[in-house]
Amino acid sequence: MGKSMTSMMTGLAVMFVAGLSVGWAQQATVTLVSPKDGDVIGSRMVIQWEFKPAGEVNHIHLYLDGANPGPPFGTSMELTGLSNGPHIVRIVAANPRHQEIGPEASAKVTVQGAAAPTTPLPAPRRSRAY
């Protein structure tokens, strides 16, 4: 009976802590101010967000097409040189261990009018003069 009671108490403690984390995550807020879902933009994008931390949720992770474009400081980030086509911006709240446990926001944008990538020309060959 002692082991059973210990297991039950441990289980309740884990559920309580997990419940607090979920509660904190639900109180934290993340809003993607810009871009808006469906926006058509050029090769430059300014990402702006609002974030309200709560409990263990103390920062956000920012992604462009699933990759981190750099640490998000402040409330905005400018990205340039985007390629034509669809892109997804996503922000999600995280705890100090970088576990993404909080609310999130995302937008799908389309880049049009970006300069086509250039292919470097080979270096000219030098002819030998005799």
Coordinates of C-alpha atoms in Angstrom, one line a residue:
M1 CA 0.0 0.0 0.0
G2 CA 2.9 2.4 0.7
K3 CA 4.3 2.1 -2.9
S4 CA 0.8 2.6 -4.3
M5 CA 0.3 5.8 -2.2
T6 CA 3.7 7.1 -3.2
S7 CA 2.9 6.5 -6.9
M8 CA -0.4 8.2 -6.6
M9 CA 1.0 11.2 -4.9
T10 CA 3.8 11.5 -7.5
G11 CA 1.2 11.3 -10.2
L12 CA -0.9 14.0 -8.7
A13 CA 2.2 16.2 -8.3
V14 CA 3.1 15.8 -11.9
M15 CA -0.5 16.5 -13.0
F16 CA -0.5 19.6 -10.8
V17 CA 2.8 21.0 -12.3
A18 CA 1.7 20.1 -15.8
G19 CA -1.6 21.9 -15.1
L20 CA 0.2 25.0 -14.0
S21 CA 2.3 25.0 -17.1
V22 CA -0.8 24.7 -19.3
G23 CA -2.5 27.4 -17.3
W24 CA 0.5 29.8 -17.7
A25 CA 0.7 29.0 -21.4
Q26 CA -3.0 29.8 -21.7
Q27 CA -2.5 33.2 -20.0
A28 CA 0.5 34.1 -22.2
T29 CA -0.5 35.7 -25.5
V30 CA 1.2 35.9 -28.9
T31 CA -0.1 38.1 -31.7
L32 CA 1.4 38.3 -35.2
V33 CA 0.8 42.0 -36.0
S34 CA 2.3 41.8 -39.5
P35 CA 2.4 40.3 -42.0
K36 CA -1.2 39.2 -42.1
D37 CA -2.3 35.9 -43.5
G38 CA -2.7 36.1 -47.3
D39 CA -0.5 39.2 -47.7
V40 CA 1.3 39.7 -51.0
I41 CA 4.7 41.3 -50.4
G42 CA 8.0 42.1 -52.1
S43 CA 11.3 40.6 -51.2
R44 CA 11.5 42.6 -47.9
M45 CA 9.3 41.6 -45.0
V46 CA 8.9 43.3 -41.6
I47 CA 7.6 40.8 -39.0
Q48 CA 6.0 42.5 -36.0
W49 CA 4.5 40.7 -33.0
E50 CA 3.1 41.3 -29.6
F51 CA 4.0 39.0 -26.8
K52 CA 2.7 38.8 -23.2
P53 CA 4.7 36.4 -21.0
A54 CA 3.1 34.5 -18.2
G55 CA 4.5 32.0 -15.6
E56 CA 7.1 29.9 -17.3
V57 CA 6.3 31.2 -20.8
N58 CA 9.0 33.9 -21.1
H59 CA 10.0 34.2 -24.8
I60 CA 9.0 33.4 -28.3
H61 CA 10.6 31.4 -31.1
L62 CA 10.3 32.8 -34.6
Y63 CA 10.3 30.7 -37.8
L64 CA 10.2 31.4 -41.5
D65 CA 9.3 28.3 -43.5
G66 CA 10.2 26.2 -40.5
A67 CA 13.7 27.6 -40.1
N68 CA 14.8 30.1 -37.4
P69 CA 16.0 33.3 -39.2
G70 CA 17.7 34.6 -36.1
P71 CA 16.9 35.4 -32.5
P72 CA 13.8 37.6 -32.2
F73 CA 14.7 40.6 -30.1
G74 CA 12.2 43.3 -29.2
T75 CA 8.9 43.2 -31.1
S76 CA 10.0 43.2 -34.8
M77 CA 12.5 41.8 -37.3
E78 CA 13.2 42.7 -40.9
L79 CA 14.0 40.0 -43.4
T80 CA 15.3 40.9 -46.9
G81 CA 16.1 38.9 -50.0
L82 CA 13.1 36.7 -49.8
S83 CA 12.5 34.5 -52.9
N84 CA 9.3 34.6 -54.9
G85 CA 6.5 32.2 -53.8
P86 CA 4.7 31.2 -50.6
H87 CA 6.3 31.6 -47.2
I88 CA 5.0 30.8 -43.7
V89 CA 5.8 33.0 -40.7
R90 CA 5.2 31.4 -37.3
I91 CA 5.8 32.5 -33.8
V92 CA 5.3 30.4 -30.7
A93 CA 5.7 31.0 -27.0
A94 CA 8.3 29.0 -25.1
N95 CA 9.6 28.4 -21.6
P96 CA 13.2 28.9 -20.4
R97 CA 14.1 25.3 -21.5
H98 CA 13.0 26.4 -25.1
Q99 CA 10.0 24.0 -25.0
E100 CA 7.3 25.4 -27.1
I101 CA 4.4 25.2 -24.7
G102 CA 2.6 28.4 -25.3
P103 CA 0.2 29.9 -27.8
E104 CA 1.3 30.5 -31.4
A105 CA 0.4 32.6 -34.4
S106 CA 1.2 32.2 -38.1
A107 CA 0.6 33.7 -41.5
K108 CA 1.1 32.5 -45.0
V109 CA 2.4 35.2 -47.3
T110 CA 3.3 35.3 -51.0
V111 CA 6.4 37.1 -52.3
Q112 CA 6.1 38.6 -55.7
G113 CA 8.5 40.8 -57.7
A114 CA 11.7 39.6 -56.0
A115 CA 14.8 39.8 -58.2
A116 CA 15.6 36.5 -59.8
P117 CA 18.8 34.9 -58.4
T118 CA 21.8 35.6 -60.6
T119 CA 24.2 33.0 -61.8
P120 CA 27.8 34.2 -61.6
L121 CA 29.5 34.2 -64.9
P122 CA 32.7 32.2 -65.1
A123 CA 35.9 34.2 -64.9
P124 CA 37.3 35.1 -68.3
R125 CA 40.1 33.0 -69.6
R126 CA 43.4 34.6 -70.1
S127 CA 44.9 33.9 -73.4
R128 CA 48.6 33.4 -73.5
A129 CA 50.5 35.7 -75.8
Y130 CA 53.7 34.3 -77.2

